[in-house]
Amino acid sequence: MTAPSNSKLPKDFMWGFATAAFQIEGSWNVDGRGESIWDGFAKLPGKTQDGRNGDVATDSYKRWKEDIALLAQYGVKSYRFSLSWSRIIPLGGRDDPINPEGIAFYNNFINELLKHGITPFVTLYHWDLPQALHERYLGWLNKEEIVQDFTRYARVCFEAFGDRVKHWLTLNEPWCVAILGYGRGVFAPGRSSDRTRSPQGDSSTEPWIVGRNLILAHAHAVKAYREDFKPQQKGQIGITLNGDWAMPYDDNQENIDAAQHALDFAIGWFADPVYLGFYPPYMREVLGDRLPEFTEEELKVVKESSDFYGMNTYTTNLCRAGGEDEFQGLVDYTFTRPDGTQLGTQAHSAWLQDYPEGFRALLNYLYKRYKLPIYVTENGFSVKDESLMPREQAVVDTDRVNYFRGTTASLLAAINEDGVDVRAYFPWSLLDNFEWADGYVTRFGVTYVDYETQERYPKESAKFLVKWFDEHLVGEEKSATSTITEPA
Ligand code: GBH
């Protein structure tokens, strides 16, 4: 019996897993790679929870064929990964030499994906700024320099890989770069006004300057692609933004307003300029002239500089007015409802609970506001205390299975019942990996990584997703490869 069509995904729907270069590659000083800001930052005392760094990570620079074999075994249609800027241009700048070994690595990687029929979704920047650019001119703080250097790096990538790569993401989660790197100081380069944390930085001004510069760098890379590459290469390019659903804590008007204010600061900061051509008025109200303006000239480049909406989302926050935290738009976040119950299952990450209804609501909100096709470029769950469990127990990741059962149902409902145009879904992540300031304590993978042996073991969540997509994709014979085998 054939299932009714509204229980299926649209034709050509893409799915696969997501990763990022610094979180998986390791080999930080191999084959001419330059240093990135995360190499040094992770090695400073106290910056990662377990004191560990990205020198080895999941060793994917060496085990890249094994990773692709795993993707093929899962039967994915696509794979989202990022390029390491400092592998391609070790010193990063527009007049600095290109590293042929870096180009060769990604060329081989892309070719191997295509050989398996897997479509590459490529992120240019997932937080690993070349260290030399930070030393030369403070990286993202320097508008004139960084915009030109990022655009040249983007051009090098379009030139080298664009004959085969048709899906480009400029920046991953600029909010995290600006707020966590230059506001809270918990991510590289670790700048903050808090002098116990950082000798340098000004959290009241720098994040907003960095945010403006990120938007400009993104927009100029897109302009370069559209003018000089897209006519022949015919790909798509856009930005990917983090943002969780915001729900009023209760039905008091001030809390209803607070939920919108949270969305303005978390999403609208970047999405409103890029898609609509202006900053959210509420941000101007709170920040005054600390929010740097765009010139008329700049706005022309910024407005409509993304072909689609790239959405990374993990959770929902209950929002209450009267918060102190400027980075959250002066909104308080909680997972505890007024009646004392929890919104959903708590993850290992303090900021994450499972609330699939929020995923559906966010898809609807973004589609209504920005009116573009949506690619869900990240979505995932860290199981509480997973890294303390023996492997046999960790691979039975029931909370993660439940999470994906919820979000896939919401995905289907948003598409088929609400009419949202969603084109892709990339669970985070293919592998357990270097979880930034958490080190290796927090695991997000659908594949368990034994960090002693680097052996990979599919978790129940991988099996769930493979089966779910097998059942919900239309017009394809069942992928012969999607039978999951354990390593010998
Ligand atoms: C993604 O960010 C990243 O793209 C990915 O590299 C990472 O591994 C994955 O999620 C899992 O964490 O104000 O300090 O409480 C997720 C988005 C946004 C989640 C900020 C944590 C709370 C920051 N993140 N959020 S804080």
Short mmCIF file of C-alpha atoms and ligand atoms in Angstrom, two decimals:
data_model
loop_
_atom_site.label_atom_id
_atom_site.label_comp_id
_atom_site.label_asym_id
_atom_site.label_seq_id
_atom_site.Cartn_x
_atom_site.Cartn_y
_atom_site.Cartn_z
CA MET A 1 0.00 0.00 0.00
CA THR A 2 1.31 3.45 -0.86
CA ALA A 3 1.26 6.07 1.87
CA PRO A 4 -0.79 9.23 1.20
CA SER A 5 1.29 11.94 -0.45
CA ASN A 6 1.01 14.32 2.51
CA SER A 7 2.99 11.87 4.58
CA LYS A 8 5.95 12.31 2.19
CA LEU A 9 8.62 14.94 1.65
CA PRO A 10 8.65 16.99 -1.55
CA LYS A 11 10.52 15.64 -4.55
CA ASP A 12 14.22 16.64 -4.51
CA PHE A 13 14.21 17.19 -0.74
CA MET A 14 17.83 17.07 0.47
CA TRP A 15 18.96 15.52 3.69
CA GLY A 16 22.29 14.64 5.20
CA PHE A 17 24.44 15.37 8.20
CA ALA A 18 26.40 18.49 9.14
CA THR A 19 29.89 19.08 10.53
CA ALA A 20 32.48 21.88 10.68
CA ALA A 21 36.19 21.79 9.83
CA PHE A 22 37.64 22.77 13.21
CA GLN A 23 35.36 20.39 15.09
CA ILE A 24 36.45 17.30 13.15
CA GLU A 25 39.61 17.70 11.08
CA GLY A 26 42.49 17.82 13.58
CA SER A 27 45.88 17.82 11.77
CA TRP A 28 46.15 21.45 12.76
CA ASN A 29 49.75 21.81 11.55
CA VAL A 30 49.78 19.35 8.67
CA ASP A 31 50.32 19.98 4.93
CA GLY A 32 50.86 23.70 5.22
CA ARG A 33 47.78 24.59 7.27
CA GLY A 34 48.08 27.96 9.03
CA GLU A 35 46.89 28.53 12.57
CA SER A 36 43.33 29.62 13.26
CA ILE A 37 42.11 31.57 16.28
CA TRP A 38 40.62 28.38 17.73
CA ASP A 39 43.99 26.54 17.76
CA GLY A 40 45.49 28.91 20.28
CA PHE A 41 42.30 29.74 22.16
CA ALA A 42 41.46 26.12 22.97
CA LYS A 43 44.98 25.67 24.38
CA LEU A 44 44.68 28.53 26.87
CA PRO A 45 43.98 27.33 30.42
CA GLY A 46 40.31 27.27 31.34
CA LYS A 47 38.89 27.89 27.88
CA THR A 48 37.51 24.39 27.33
CA GLN A 49 35.67 22.34 29.96
CA ASP A 50 37.99 19.35 29.75
CA GLY A 51 41.13 21.30 28.86
CA ARG A 52 41.25 19.54 25.50
CA ASN A 53 41.66 21.18 22.08
CA GLY A 54 41.17 20.58 18.36
CA ASP A 55 44.63 19.19 17.51
CA VAL A 56 43.21 15.74 16.72
CA ALA A 57 39.41 16.07 17.07
CA THR A 58 37.85 13.17 15.12
CA ASP A 59 40.97 12.96 12.95
CA SER A 60 38.85 13.56 9.88
CA TYR A 61 41.64 15.20 7.87
CA LYS A 62 43.20 11.74 7.78
CA ARG A 63 40.03 9.66 7.98
CA TRP A 64 38.09 11.55 5.32
CA LYS A 65 37.48 8.49 3.18
CA GLU A 66 36.12 6.62 6.15
CA ASP A 67 33.77 9.54 6.93
CA ILE A 68 32.45 9.54 3.38
CA ALA A 69 32.01 5.76 3.46
CA LEU A 70 29.92 6.26 6.61
CA LEU A 71 27.78 8.89 4.88
CA ALA A 72 27.29 6.52 1.96
CA GLN A 73 26.36 3.75 4.36
CA TYR A 74 23.73 6.05 5.90
CA GLY A 75 22.40 6.68 2.39
CA VAL A 76 22.38 10.49 2.71
CA LYS A 77 21.75 12.65 -0.31
CA SER A 78 23.99 15.48 0.83
CA TYR A 79 26.62 16.49 3.34
CA ARG A 80 27.17 19.87 4.95
CA PHE A 81 30.79 20.58 5.89
CA SER A 82 33.01 23.64 6.19
CA LEU A 83 36.31 24.61 4.62
CA SER A 84 39.24 25.60 6.80
CA TRP A 85 40.27 29.09 5.62
CA SER A 86 43.78 28.64 7.05
CA ARG A 87 44.25 25.35 5.19
CA ILE A 88 43.49 27.14 1.92
CA ILE A 89 45.20 30.49 2.64
CA PRO A 90 47.44 29.83 5.67
CA LEU A 91 47.89 33.52 6.57
CA GLY A 92 44.39 34.37 5.40
CA GLY A 93 44.92 37.72 3.66
CA ARG A 94 44.17 38.82 0.12
CA ASP A 95 47.85 39.07 -0.79
CA ASP A 96 48.90 35.90 1.02
CA PRO A 97 49.77 32.71 -0.87
CA ILE A 98 47.31 29.91 -1.51
CA ASN A 99 48.26 26.48 -0.14
CA PRO A 100 47.97 23.93 -2.97
CA GLU A 101 47.77 21.05 -0.46
CA GLY A 102 44.71 22.63 1.11
CA ILE A 103 43.02 22.98 -2.26
CA ALA A 104 43.96 19.39 -3.16
CA PHE A 105 42.49 18.03 0.07
CA TYR A 106 39.09 19.59 -0.52
CA ASN A 107 39.18 18.72 -4.22
CA ASN A 108 39.67 15.07 -3.38
CA PHE A 109 37.03 15.28 -0.70
CA ILE A 110 34.43 16.81 -3.01
CA ASN A 111 35.23 14.34 -5.78
CA GLU A 112 34.80 11.40 -3.43
CA LEU A 113 31.42 12.73 -2.24
CA LEU A 114 30.25 13.09 -5.84
CA LYS A 115 31.47 9.59 -6.63
CA HIS A 116 29.00 8.37 -4.00
CA GLY A 117 26.22 10.59 -5.32
CA ILE A 118 26.37 12.90 -2.27
CA THR A 119 25.74 16.61 -2.90
CA PRO A 120 28.17 18.94 -1.10
CA PHE A 121 26.76 21.87 0.94
CA VAL A 122 29.83 23.96 1.70
CA THR A 123 30.22 26.51 4.51
CA LEU A 124 33.07 28.98 3.94
CA TYR A 125 33.36 30.14 7.53
CA HIS A 126 32.53 28.12 10.63
CA TRP A 127 34.44 30.23 13.20
CA ASP A 128 38.08 29.34 12.40
CA LEU A 129 39.56 32.72 11.44
CA PRO A 130 43.22 32.60 10.37
CA GLN A 131 45.21 33.66 13.44
CA ALA A 132 47.40 35.98 11.34
CA LEU A 133 44.40 38.17 10.51
CA HIS A 134 43.58 38.57 14.17
CA GLU A 135 47.18 39.53 14.88
CA ARG A 136 47.44 41.91 11.92
CA TYR A 137 44.29 43.93 12.39
CA LEU A 138 41.97 42.31 14.98
CA GLY A 139 40.09 40.22 12.44
CA TRP A 140 36.35 40.81 12.40
CA LEU A 141 36.72 44.17 14.16
CA ASN A 142 38.38 45.73 11.11
CA LYS A 143 35.81 46.42 8.44
CA GLU A 144 38.05 47.58 5.58
CA GLU A 145 40.47 44.66 5.90
CA ILE A 146 38.22 41.73 6.75
CA VAL A 147 35.64 42.42 4.05
CA GLN A 148 38.33 42.35 1.37
CA ASP A 149 40.17 39.35 2.82
CA PHE A 150 37.01 37.28 3.26
CA THR A 151 35.84 38.13 -0.24
CA ARG A 152 39.15 37.07 -1.74
CA TYR A 153 39.05 33.81 0.24
CA ALA A 154 35.52 33.21 -1.04
CA ARG A 155 36.64 33.87 -4.62
CA VAL A 156 39.48 31.37 -4.26
CA CYS A 157 36.94 28.74 -3.15
CA PHE A 158 34.42 29.50 -5.91
CA GLU A 159 37.24 29.32 -8.45
CA ALA A 160 38.66 26.06 -7.11
CA PHE A 161 35.47 24.15 -6.24
CA GLY A 162 32.53 25.94 -7.86
CA ASP A 163 32.47 23.72 -10.92
CA ARG A 164 31.23 20.95 -8.57
CA VAL A 165 29.83 22.79 -5.54
CA LYS A 166 26.38 24.28 -6.20
CA HIS A 167 25.33 25.04 -2.63
CA TRP A 168 27.33 27.64 -0.71
CA LEU A 169 26.93 29.02 2.79
CA THR A 170 29.03 32.09 3.54
CA LEU A 171 28.96 32.31 7.34
CA ASN A 172 27.76 29.95 10.02
CA GLU A 173 25.91 31.67 12.86
CA PRO A 174 27.33 35.21 12.88
CA TRP A 175 25.50 35.79 16.21
CA CYS A 176 27.85 33.29 17.87
CA VAL A 177 30.94 34.84 16.30
CA ALA A 178 29.99 38.33 17.52
CA ILE A 179 28.41 37.62 20.92
CA LEU A 180 30.37 34.58 22.10
CA GLY A 181 33.69 35.75 20.62
CA TYR A 182 33.56 39.52 21.36
CA GLY A 183 30.80 39.90 23.97
CA ARG A 184 30.77 36.99 26.42
CA GLY A 185 34.34 36.07 25.50
CA VAL A 186 33.69 32.32 25.75
CA PHE A 187 34.65 31.56 22.12
CA ALA A 188 37.77 32.60 20.21
CA PRO A 189 39.12 35.24 20.08
CA GLY A 190 37.77 35.52 23.64
CA ARG A 191 37.40 39.30 23.90
CA SER A 192 35.18 40.72 26.62
CA SER A 193 34.85 43.62 29.06
CA ASP A 194 35.12 41.07 31.87
CA ARG A 195 38.78 41.49 32.90
CA THR A 196 38.80 38.19 34.79
CA ARG A 197 38.16 36.58 31.42
CA SER A 198 40.04 38.70 28.95
CA PRO A 199 42.71 41.42 29.02
CA GLN A 200 41.03 43.07 26.04
CA GLY A 201 37.66 43.92 24.62
CA ASP A 202 34.57 46.01 25.12
CA SER A 203 31.40 43.97 25.28
CA SER A 204 29.17 47.01 24.91
CA THR A 205 30.46 48.01 21.48
CA GLU A 206 32.55 45.28 19.82
CA PRO A 207 29.84 42.65 19.20
CA TRP A 208 27.72 45.14 17.27
CA ILE A 209 30.68 46.31 15.18
CA VAL A 210 31.68 42.72 14.46
CA GLY A 211 28.07 41.92 13.52
CA ARG A 212 27.99 44.74 10.96
CA ASN A 213 31.34 43.59 9.52
CA LEU A 214 30.18 39.98 9.28
CA ILE A 215 27.09 41.07 7.36
CA LEU A 216 29.23 43.12 4.97
CA ALA A 217 31.76 40.33 4.42
CA HIS A 218 28.94 37.89 3.70
CA ALA A 219 27.25 40.34 1.32
CA HIS A 220 30.43 41.08 -0.64
CA ALA A 221 31.21 37.37 -1.05
CA VAL A 222 27.68 36.89 -2.40
CA LYS A 223 28.10 39.84 -4.77
CA ALA A 224 31.35 38.33 -6.08
CA TYR A 225 29.64 34.97 -6.60
CA ARG A 226 26.62 36.43 -8.35
CA GLU A 227 28.65 38.66 -10.64
CA ASP A 228 31.61 36.51 -11.52
CA PHE A 229 30.77 32.85 -10.85
CA LYS A 230 27.04 32.21 -10.75
CA PRO A 231 26.47 32.90 -14.48
CA GLN A 232 28.64 29.89 -15.36
CA GLN A 233 28.47 27.80 -12.19
CA LYS A 234 24.73 28.27 -11.59
CA GLY A 235 24.80 27.54 -7.88
CA GLN A 236 23.03 29.04 -4.88
CA ILE A 237 24.55 31.03 -2.07
CA GLY A 238 23.31 32.25 1.28
CA ILE A 239 24.00 32.71 4.97
CA THR A 240 23.05 30.41 7.84
CA LEU A 241 21.78 31.87 11.12
CA ASN A 242 21.29 30.37 14.54
CA GLY A 243 17.99 31.09 16.24
CA ASP A 244 15.71 29.25 18.60
CA TRP A 245 11.96 29.69 18.87
CA ALA A 246 10.84 32.27 21.42
CA MET A 247 7.58 31.71 23.29
CA PRO A 248 5.96 34.14 25.73
CA TYR A 249 6.28 32.86 29.30
CA ASP A 250 2.58 33.57 29.83
CA ASP A 251 -0.04 35.72 28.17
CA ASN A 252 0.96 39.04 29.73
CA GLN A 253 1.45 41.55 26.93
CA GLU A 254 4.95 42.48 28.12
CA ASN A 255 6.00 38.84 27.80
CA ILE A 256 4.37 38.53 24.39
CA ASP A 257 6.44 41.56 23.36
CA ALA A 258 9.53 40.03 25.02
CA ALA A 259 9.30 36.96 22.78
CA GLN A 260 9.41 39.20 19.69
CA HIS A 261 12.29 41.19 21.20
CA ALA A 262 14.22 37.95 21.70
CA LEU A 263 13.70 37.05 18.04
CA ASP A 264 14.81 40.56 16.99
CA PHE A 265 18.16 40.23 18.81
CA ALA A 266 18.82 36.57 18.02
CA ILE A 267 17.65 36.44 14.40
CA GLY A 268 16.48 39.84 13.15
CA TRP A 269 19.90 41.43 13.83
CA PHE A 270 21.23 39.54 10.80
CA ALA A 271 18.14 38.38 8.94
CA ASP A 272 16.36 41.75 8.75
CA PRO A 273 19.28 43.56 7.03
CA VAL A 274 20.10 40.61 4.76
CA TYR A 275 16.53 39.85 3.66
CA LEU A 276 14.64 43.10 4.26
CA GLY A 277 17.31 45.82 4.21
CA PHE A 278 17.11 47.29 7.73
CA TYR A 279 17.87 46.52 11.40
CA PRO A 280 14.99 45.65 13.74
CA PRO A 281 13.76 48.97 15.22
CA TYR A 282 13.84 47.44 18.72
CA MET A 283 17.63 46.93 18.43
CA ARG A 284 18.12 50.59 17.60
CA GLU A 285 15.92 51.48 20.59
CA VAL A 286 18.05 49.42 23.00
CA LEU A 287 21.51 50.04 21.53
CA GLY A 288 21.23 53.58 20.17
CA ASP A 289 24.27 54.50 18.12
CA ARG A 290 26.23 51.52 19.44
CA LEU A 291 24.51 49.70 16.57
CA PRO A 292 26.59 50.81 13.61
CA GLU A 293 24.63 51.95 10.57
CA PHE A 294 25.16 50.83 7.01
CA THR A 295 25.81 53.47 4.37
CA GLU A 296 23.35 53.65 1.46
CA GLU A 297 26.01 52.06 -0.72
CA GLU A 298 26.52 49.20 1.75
CA LEU A 299 22.81 48.57 2.09
CA LYS A 300 22.49 47.98 -1.63
CA VAL A 301 24.96 45.12 -1.32
CA VAL A 302 23.45 43.77 1.90
CA LYS A 303 19.77 43.75 0.97
CA GLU A 304 18.65 40.47 -0.61
CA SER A 305 22.13 38.98 -0.32
CA SER A 306 20.94 35.43 0.39
CA ASP A 307 19.19 33.08 -2.05
CA PHE A 308 17.49 31.12 0.74
CA TYR A 309 17.04 31.11 4.51
CA GLY A 310 19.71 28.95 6.20
CA MET A 311 18.29 27.91 9.58
CA ASN A 312 20.18 26.39 12.51
CA THR A 313 17.86 25.67 15.40
CA TYR A 314 17.92 23.53 18.50
CA THR A 315 15.35 24.57 21.09
CA THR A 316 12.66 26.96 22.35
CA ASN A 317 12.97 29.54 25.09
CA LEU A 318 10.15 30.83 27.29
CA CYS A 319 10.58 34.60 27.33
CA ARG A 320 9.97 37.11 30.07
CA ALA A 321 10.39 40.89 29.93
CA GLY A 322 12.79 42.69 32.21
CA GLY A 323 16.00 40.75 31.62
CA GLU A 324 19.42 42.33 32.07
CA ASP A 325 21.16 40.57 29.22
CA GLU A 326 21.60 42.90 26.28
CA PHE A 327 22.74 40.03 24.04
CA GLN A 328 19.27 38.50 24.50
CA GLY A 329 17.48 41.79 23.90
CA LEU A 330 16.88 42.38 27.65
CA VAL A 331 14.75 39.24 27.76
CA ASP A 332 14.92 36.48 30.40
CA TYR A 333 14.99 32.90 29.09
CA THR A 334 13.66 29.94 31.02
CA PHE A 335 12.53 26.36 30.40
CA THR A 336 10.32 26.30 33.51
CA ARG A 337 6.67 27.03 32.82
CA PRO A 338 4.59 29.12 35.23
CA ASP A 339 3.14 25.88 36.67
CA GLY A 340 6.66 24.64 37.48
CA THR A 341 6.85 21.95 34.79
CA GLN A 342 9.70 21.77 32.29
CA LEU A 343 9.20 22.60 28.63
CA GLY A 344 10.82 19.34 27.51
CA THR A 345 13.58 16.81 28.07
CA GLN A 346 16.80 18.45 29.27
CA ALA A 347 19.89 17.91 27.10
CA HIS A 348 23.47 17.83 28.35
CA SER A 349 23.80 21.41 27.09
CA ALA A 350 22.19 23.76 29.63
CA TRP A 351 20.65 25.85 26.83
CA LEU A 352 18.84 22.94 25.19
CA GLN A 353 15.52 21.21 25.84
CA ASP A 354 13.48 19.15 23.42
CA TYR A 355 10.38 21.02 22.19
CA PRO A 356 9.42 19.96 18.65
CA GLU A 357 6.37 22.26 18.45
CA GLY A 358 8.83 25.16 18.57
CA PHE A 359 10.64 23.86 15.51
CA ARG A 360 7.39 23.96 13.53
CA ALA A 361 6.48 27.40 14.84
CA LEU A 362 9.90 28.80 13.91
CA LEU A 363 9.68 27.42 10.37
CA ASN A 364 6.32 29.16 9.97
CA TYR A 365 7.58 32.43 11.44
CA LEU A 366 10.67 32.57 9.19
CA TYR A 367 8.79 31.64 6.04
CA LYS A 368 6.11 34.23 6.67
CA ARG A 369 8.61 36.98 7.48
CA TYR A 370 11.36 36.36 4.91
CA LYS A 371 9.41 34.50 2.21
CA LEU A 372 12.25 32.37 0.91
CA PRO A 373 12.87 28.61 0.71
CA ILE A 374 14.36 27.32 3.96
CA TYR A 375 17.33 24.99 4.34
CA VAL A 376 17.54 23.58 7.86
CA THR A 377 21.30 23.46 8.09
CA GLU A 378 21.55 22.31 11.75
CA ASN A 379 19.31 20.67 14.32
CA GLY A 380 20.37 18.27 17.04
CA PHE A 381 20.52 17.17 20.67
CA SER A 382 23.18 16.34 23.28
CA VAL A 383 22.18 13.49 25.59
CA LYS A 384 22.74 14.19 29.28
CA ASP A 385 25.99 12.68 30.60
CA GLU A 386 26.57 10.71 27.41
CA SER A 387 30.33 11.11 27.66
CA LEU A 388 30.27 9.40 31.09
CA MET A 389 28.54 6.31 29.71
CA PRO A 390 30.24 3.21 28.37
CA ARG A 391 29.95 3.11 24.61
CA GLU A 392 27.38 0.28 24.58
CA GLN A 393 25.07 2.50 26.61
CA ALA A 394 25.83 5.74 24.78
CA VAL A 395 24.82 4.34 21.40
CA VAL A 396 21.32 3.69 22.76
CA ASP A 397 20.61 7.42 22.64
CA THR A 398 16.88 7.36 23.35
CA ASP A 399 16.53 11.07 24.18
CA ARG A 400 18.17 11.94 20.84
CA VAL A 401 15.92 9.49 18.98
CA ASN A 402 12.88 11.11 20.62
CA TYR A 403 14.21 14.54 19.68
CA PHE A 404 14.54 13.59 16.02
CA ARG A 405 11.19 11.80 16.05
CA GLY A 406 9.69 15.10 17.17
CA THR A 407 11.50 17.42 14.79
CA THR A 408 10.99 15.20 11.73
CA ALA A 409 7.24 15.07 12.49
CA SER A 410 7.23 18.86 12.86
CA LEU A 411 9.20 19.21 9.63
CA LEU A 412 6.64 17.15 7.74
CA ALA A 413 3.72 19.04 9.27
CA ALA A 414 5.29 22.43 8.46
CA ILE A 415 5.74 21.37 4.84
CA ASN A 416 2.52 19.47 4.19
CA GLU A 417 0.03 21.09 6.55
CA ASP A 418 1.36 24.65 6.82
CA GLY A 419 2.79 25.01 3.31
CA VAL A 420 6.30 26.08 4.38
CA ASP A 421 8.84 25.67 1.58
CA VAL A 422 11.58 23.63 3.29
CA ARG A 423 14.15 22.13 0.93
CA ALA A 424 16.73 20.46 3.15
CA TYR A 425 17.36 19.07 6.62
CA PHE A 426 20.82 18.51 8.12
CA PRO A 427 20.94 16.99 11.62
CA TRP A 428 23.93 18.08 13.70
CA SER A 429 26.13 16.11 13.69
CA LEU A 430 27.53 13.21 11.67
CA LEU A 431 29.99 12.47 14.47
CA ASP A 432 30.59 13.31 18.11
CA ASN A 433 33.19 16.05 17.84
CA PHE A 434 34.98 19.02 19.39
CA GLU A 435 32.11 20.94 20.96
CA TRP A 436 33.95 24.30 21.26
CA ALA A 437 34.11 25.55 24.88
CA ASP A 438 32.66 22.20 26.05
CA GLY A 439 35.66 20.33 24.62
CA TYR A 440 34.66 16.68 24.15
CA VAL A 441 32.35 16.55 27.18
CA THR A 442 29.22 17.27 25.17
CA ARG A 443 28.34 14.89 22.35
CA PHE A 444 26.02 15.83 19.49
CA GLY A 445 26.82 13.00 17.08
CA VAL A 446 24.50 10.40 15.60
CA THR A 447 27.72 8.39 15.41
CA TYR A 448 29.65 7.62 18.59
CA VAL A 449 33.37 8.37 18.42
CA ASP A 450 35.75 6.45 20.68
CA TYR A 451 38.45 9.07 21.17
CA GLU A 452 41.06 6.45 22.12
CA THR A 453 40.78 4.50 18.88
CA GLN A 454 38.88 6.97 16.65
CA GLU A 455 36.54 4.10 15.86
CA ARG A 456 33.02 5.20 14.82
CA TYR A 457 29.82 3.46 16.00
CA PRO A 458 26.35 4.34 14.68
CA LYS A 459 23.92 5.29 17.45
CA GLU A 460 20.21 4.48 17.48
CA SER A 461 19.53 8.04 16.33
CA ALA A 462 21.44 7.45 13.09
CA LYS A 463 19.38 4.33 12.48
CA PHE A 464 16.18 6.23 13.23
CA LEU A 465 16.99 9.03 10.78
CA VAL A 466 18.15 6.71 7.99
CA LYS A 467 14.93 4.73 8.25
CA TRP A 468 12.76 7.84 8.54
CA PHE A 469 14.18 9.36 5.37
CA ASP A 470 13.96 6.04 3.55
CA GLU A 471 10.26 6.04 4.34
CA HIS A 472 9.53 9.68 3.59
CA LEU A 473 11.47 10.45 0.43
CA VAL A 474 9.50 10.04 -2.79
CA GLY A 475 10.47 8.70 -6.16
CA GLU A 476 13.62 6.88 -5.15
CA GLU A 477 14.27 3.23 -4.87
CA LYS A 478 15.39 2.39 -1.39
CA SER A 479 19.08 3.09 -1.14
CA ALA A 480 20.85 -0.23 -1.28
CA THR A 481 23.54 1.10 0.99
CA SER A 482 21.46 2.17 3.95
CA THR A 483 22.01 -0.93 5.99
CA ILE A 484 24.10 0.04 8.93
CA THR A 485 27.06 -2.06 9.91
CA GLU A 486 29.16 -1.82 13.05
CA PRO A 487 32.93 -1.64 12.79
CA ALA A 488 34.57 -5.08 13.05
C1 GBH B 1 25.78 25.25 16.69
O1 GBH B 1 25.53 26.37 17.48
C2 GBH B 1 27.11 25.33 16.01
O2 GBH B 1 26.98 25.79 14.68
C3 GBH B 1 27.87 24.03 16.03
O3 GBH B 1 29.21 24.26 15.64
C4 GBH B 1 27.77 23.39 17.40
O4 GBH B 1 28.58 22.25 17.52
C5 GBH B 1 26.33 23.04 17.62
O5 GBH B 1 25.52 24.16 17.50
C6 GBH B 1 26.03 22.43 19.00
O6 GBH B 1 26.27 23.36 20.01
O7 GBH B 1 24.55 32.74 25.40
O8 GBH B 1 26.42 31.29 25.84
O9 GBH B 1 24.18 30.62 26.53
C7 GBH B 1 24.39 26.27 18.28
C8 GBH B 1 23.79 27.60 18.60
C9 GBH B 1 23.73 29.46 20.00
C10 GBH B 1 23.76 27.30 20.97
C11 GBH B 1 24.07 30.04 21.35
C12 GBH B 1 24.12 27.89 22.29
C13 GBH B 1 23.68 29.71 23.79
C14 GBH B 1 24.82 30.60 23.98
N1 GBH B 1 24.21 28.10 19.87
N2 GBH B 1 23.54 29.21 22.41
S1 GBH B 1 25.00 31.37 25.56
#
